[in-house]
Amino acid sequence: MKAQNFIPNTYKKTISNGSFIWSSPSNIALVKYWGKKENQIPANPSISFTLDNCKTTTTLHFEKLDRATANYSFEVFLEGKVKADFKPKIETFFKRIEKYLPFLKDYHFIIETSNSFPHSSGIASSASGMSALSLCLMSIEKILNPDMSDQFFNKKASFLARLGSGSASRSIEGELIVWGKHKAIIDSSDIFGIKYPFDVHPNFSNYRDTILLVDKGEKQVSSTVGHNLMHGHAFAEQRFKQAHDNLDMLIGIFKSGDLKAFIKVIESEALTLHAMMMSSLPYFILMKPNTLQIINEIWTFRQATGLHVGFTLDAGANVHVLYPESESEIIDAFIKDSLAQYCQNNHFISDQVGLGAKQL
Ligand code: PMV
């Protein structure tokens, strides 16, 4: 499927006003997307667990204007308060998607959004936020073109979300989503995410992700800046190849349920992501001393108990602790007793793999 397939023919129906509400989850990448080409095309394929509790709920009210506006007409509210600083990002998003949703200038929109996780938790809301907004816009398009299939709806929602924030393309469905072309996954695509199509061992059912909030501040490096650092990076080509190989390995691991091998791949991915940042120009260290303390505690605990607890990181200091449901009682206690002390205000968020976005 090509981007052109998402440009609609003339719509059959019209609608003057209404509102839609979608709640959309965050996701955590196991093989990381880091580096992109023009038009939000990823430099390598990635795969993520869709989360369940960490989500954004967005209500989109829309009212047809008498005449199409020259610019976009919209207001944004976060947790009930006007959020003017979200406007430029949404305007850029609208510009990128207008070709695919030609009704955008015909309406005035009120976007009301709220997150289930604390605003300043260091958890990026761009994946859940951009996917929730894309789904609301798709609900409008579904009214204008009622013949649209559910499959097309989800694909196009992911396609649009990607144009807002790459990782948002992986927040429409669950439980495992692949985004980016990979040779072993025939339907995989650079322009939208798809559900992982192969067998997944029950070891991965309800897999846990406890997010340790080491640093709740704003990200030191925005992902836009981060992705750009991969242009001309000395190790870029090797890294992109490694992501393909790691995804290949995960296909076997998901089938066999080999948790030791799983941990090896995901921890290596996390540390490679940070190694890329440490070896780019300019260079950054996004881990904090407590990030390293936590990693060492996890390794010591794993060695001592033989339990299958591992970690991944996104582009910041927080640690995602990943483990199977069957071992969660002991590992939850370990987190509370030994790891919470390294979090700001002992704050962590318990989450697990989820099924994707929901219309409310
Ligand atoms: O979607 P973006 O542009 O914010 O990039 C996300 C980058 C990582 O979170 C570090 C990795 C990933 O695949 O989600």
PDB file of C-alpha atoms in Angstrom, residues 133-233:
ATOM      1  CA  LEU A 133      -6.172  12.672  17.686  1.00  0.00           C
ATOM      2  CA  SER A 134      -5.686  10.672  14.474  1.00  0.00           C
ATOM      3  CA  LEU A 135      -8.400   8.231  15.519  1.00  0.00           C
ATOM      4  CA  CYS A 136     -10.846  11.088  16.254  1.00  0.00           C
ATOM      5  CA  LEU A 137     -10.146  12.535  12.785  1.00  0.00           C
ATOM      6  CA  MET A 138     -10.651   9.105  11.236  1.00  0.00           C
ATOM      7  CA  SER A 139     -14.033   8.857  12.977  1.00  0.00           C
ATOM      8  CA  ILE A 140     -15.050  12.011  11.093  1.00  0.00           C
ATOM      9  CA  GLU A 141     -13.790  10.557   7.829  1.00  0.00           C
ATOM     10  CA  LYS A 142     -15.743   7.362   8.499  1.00  0.00           C
ATOM     11  CA  ILE A 143     -18.955   9.450   8.621  1.00  0.00           C
ATOM     12  CA  LEU A 144     -18.033  11.092   5.305  1.00  0.00           C
ATOM     13  CA  ASN A 145     -17.142   7.734   3.774  1.00  0.00           C
ATOM     14  CA  PRO A 146     -19.199   5.051   5.582  1.00  0.00           C
ATOM     15  CA  ASP A 147     -18.040   2.209   3.325  1.00  0.00           C
ATOM     16  CA  MET A 148     -14.559   2.295   4.829  1.00  0.00           C
ATOM     17  CA  SER A 149     -13.506  -1.085   6.310  1.00  0.00           C
ATOM     18  CA  ASP A 150     -12.233  -1.380   9.896  1.00  0.00           C
ATOM     19  CA  GLN A 151      -8.928  -2.587   8.548  1.00  0.00           C
ATOM     20  CA  PHE A 152      -8.504   0.504   6.374  1.00  0.00           C
ATOM     21  CA  PHE A 153      -9.605   2.707   9.291  1.00  0.00           C
ATOM     22  CA  ASN A 154      -6.825   1.343  11.511  1.00  0.00           C
ATOM     23  CA  LYS A 155      -4.185   1.458   8.788  1.00  0.00           C
ATOM     24  CA  LYS A 156      -4.965   5.038   7.909  1.00  0.00           C
ATOM     25  CA  ALA A 157      -5.135   6.041  11.595  1.00  0.00           C
ATOM     26  CA  SER A 158      -1.640   4.592  12.031  1.00  0.00           C
ATOM     27  CA  PHE A 159      -0.459   6.278   8.820  1.00  0.00           C
ATOM     28  CA  LEU A 160      -1.733   9.680  10.026  1.00  0.00           C
ATOM     29  CA  ALA A 161      -0.397   9.186  13.565  1.00  0.00           C
ATOM     30  CA  ARG A 162       3.042   8.445  12.100  1.00  0.00           C
ATOM     31  CA  LEU A 163       3.037  11.859  10.468  1.00  0.00           C
ATOM     32  CA  GLY A 164       2.511  13.386  13.935  1.00  0.00           C
ATOM     33  CA  SER A 165       5.114  11.310  15.755  1.00  0.00           C
ATOM     34  CA  GLY A 166       6.758   8.177  14.334  1.00  0.00           C
ATOM     35  CA  SER A 167       6.196   5.961  17.354  1.00  0.00           C
ATOM     36  CA  ALA A 168       2.492   6.990  17.419  1.00  0.00           C
ATOM     37  CA  SER A 169       1.978   4.698  14.412  1.00  0.00           C
ATOM     38  CA  ARG A 170       2.444   1.814  16.870  1.00  0.00           C
ATOM     39  CA  SER A 171      -0.298   2.973  19.294  1.00  0.00           C
ATOM     40  CA  ILE A 172      -3.496   2.086  17.407  1.00  0.00           C
ATOM     41  CA  GLU A 173      -3.719  -1.649  18.043  1.00  0.00           C
ATOM     42  CA  GLY A 174      -2.133  -4.217  20.363  1.00  0.00           C
ATOM     43  CA  GLU A 175      -0.422  -6.221  21.633  1.00  0.00           C
ATOM     44  CA  LEU A 176       2.745  -6.276  19.544  1.00  0.00           C
ATOM     45  CA  ILE A 177       3.117  -3.827  16.663  1.00  0.00           C
ATOM     46  CA  VAL A 178       5.709  -3.712  13.904  1.00  0.00           C
ATOM     47  CA  TRP A 179       6.411  -0.501  12.036  1.00  0.00           C
ATOM     48  CA  GLY A 180       8.987  -0.321   9.238  1.00  0.00           C
ATOM     49  CA  LYS A 181       9.692  -2.718   6.411  1.00  0.00           C
ATOM     50  CA  HIS A 182      11.322  -5.992   7.464  1.00  0.00           C
ATOM     51  CA  LYS A 183      12.014  -8.792   4.990  1.00  0.00           C
ATOM     52  CA  ALA A 184      10.588 -11.578   7.157  1.00  0.00           C
ATOM     53  CA  ILE A 185       7.292  -9.767   7.806  1.00  0.00           C
ATOM     54  CA  ILE A 186       5.647  -9.538   4.421  1.00  0.00           C
ATOM     55  CA  ASP A 187       2.948  -6.973   5.203  1.00  0.00           C
ATOM     56  CA  SER A 188       5.241  -4.700   7.241  1.00  0.00           C
ATOM     57  CA  SER A 189       5.425  -1.128   6.001  1.00  0.00           C
ATOM     58  CA  ASP A 190       7.414   2.053   6.455  1.00  0.00           C
ATOM     59  CA  ILE A 191       4.217   4.129   6.362  1.00  0.00           C
ATOM     60  CA  PHE A 192       2.045   2.457   9.029  1.00  0.00           C
ATOM     61  CA  GLY A 193       2.242  -0.053  11.849  1.00  0.00           C
ATOM     62  CA  ILE A 194       0.756  -3.553  11.658  1.00  0.00           C
ATOM     63  CA  LYS A 195      -0.119  -6.172  14.236  1.00  0.00           C
ATOM     64  CA  TYR A 196       2.722  -8.646  14.671  1.00  0.00           C
ATOM     65  CA  PRO A 197       1.533 -11.483  12.417  1.00  0.00           C
ATOM     66  CA  PHE A 198       3.265 -14.584  13.851  1.00  0.00           C
ATOM     67  CA  ASP A 199       2.896 -16.901  16.860  1.00  0.00           C
ATOM     68  CA  VAL A 200       3.523 -15.453  20.300  1.00  0.00           C
ATOM     69  CA  HIS A 201       4.240 -17.834  23.191  1.00  0.00           C
ATOM     70  CA  PRO A 202       1.990 -17.546  26.299  1.00  0.00           C
ATOM     71  CA  ASN A 203       5.088 -16.445  28.280  1.00  0.00           C
ATOM     72  CA  PHE A 204       4.451 -13.019  26.752  1.00  0.00           C
ATOM     73  CA  SER A 205       0.744 -12.783  27.698  1.00  0.00           C
ATOM     74  CA  ASN A 206       0.012  -9.839  29.967  1.00  0.00           C
ATOM     75  CA  TYR A 207       3.740  -9.066  30.026  1.00  0.00           C
ATOM     76  CA  ARG A 208       4.472  -6.465  32.685  1.00  0.00           C
ATOM     77  CA  ASP A 209       6.075  -3.051  32.220  1.00  0.00           C
ATOM     78  CA  THR A 210       6.700  -1.108  35.402  1.00  0.00           C
ATOM     79  CA  ILE A 211       7.970   2.364  34.570  1.00  0.00           C
ATOM     80  CA  LEU A 212      10.437   3.754  37.081  1.00  0.00           C
ATOM     81  CA  LEU A 213      10.286   7.545  37.066  1.00  0.00           C
ATOM     82  CA  VAL A 214      13.920   8.451  37.621  1.00  0.00           C
ATOM     83  CA  ASP A 215      13.630  11.886  36.080  1.00  0.00           C
ATOM     84  CA  LYS A 216      10.300  13.585  35.644  1.00  0.00           C
ATOM     85  CA  GLY A 217      11.674  16.626  33.865  1.00  0.00           C
ATOM     86  CA  GLU A 218      11.277  17.654  30.246  1.00  0.00           C
ATOM     87  CA  LYS A 219      13.365  15.588  27.855  1.00  0.00           C
ATOM     88  CA  GLN A 220      16.884  16.953  27.485  1.00  0.00           C
ATOM     89  CA  VAL A 221      16.925  16.020  23.806  1.00  0.00           C
ATOM     90  CA  SER A 222      13.714  16.096  21.771  1.00  0.00           C
ATOM     91  CA  SER A 223      13.205  13.063  19.580  1.00  0.00           C
ATOM     92  CA  THR A 224      13.352  15.295  16.478  1.00  0.00           C
ATOM     93  CA  VAL A 225      16.863  16.381  17.463  1.00  0.00           C
ATOM     94  CA  GLY A 226      17.726  12.788  18.402  1.00  0.00           C
ATOM     95  CA  HIS A 227      16.644  11.296  15.080  1.00  0.00           C
ATOM     96  CA  ASN A 228      18.628  13.952  13.243  1.00  0.00           C
ATOM     97  CA  LEU A 229      21.766  12.977  15.125  1.00  0.00           C
ATOM     98  CA  MET A 230      21.708   9.712  13.177  1.00  0.00           C
ATOM     99  CA  HIS A 231      22.373  11.584   9.918  1.00  0.00           C
ATOM    100  CA  GLY A 232      26.089  11.237   9.310  1.00  0.00           C
ATOM    101  CA  HIS A 233      26.539   9.243  12.537  1.00  0.00           C
TER     102      HIS A 233
END
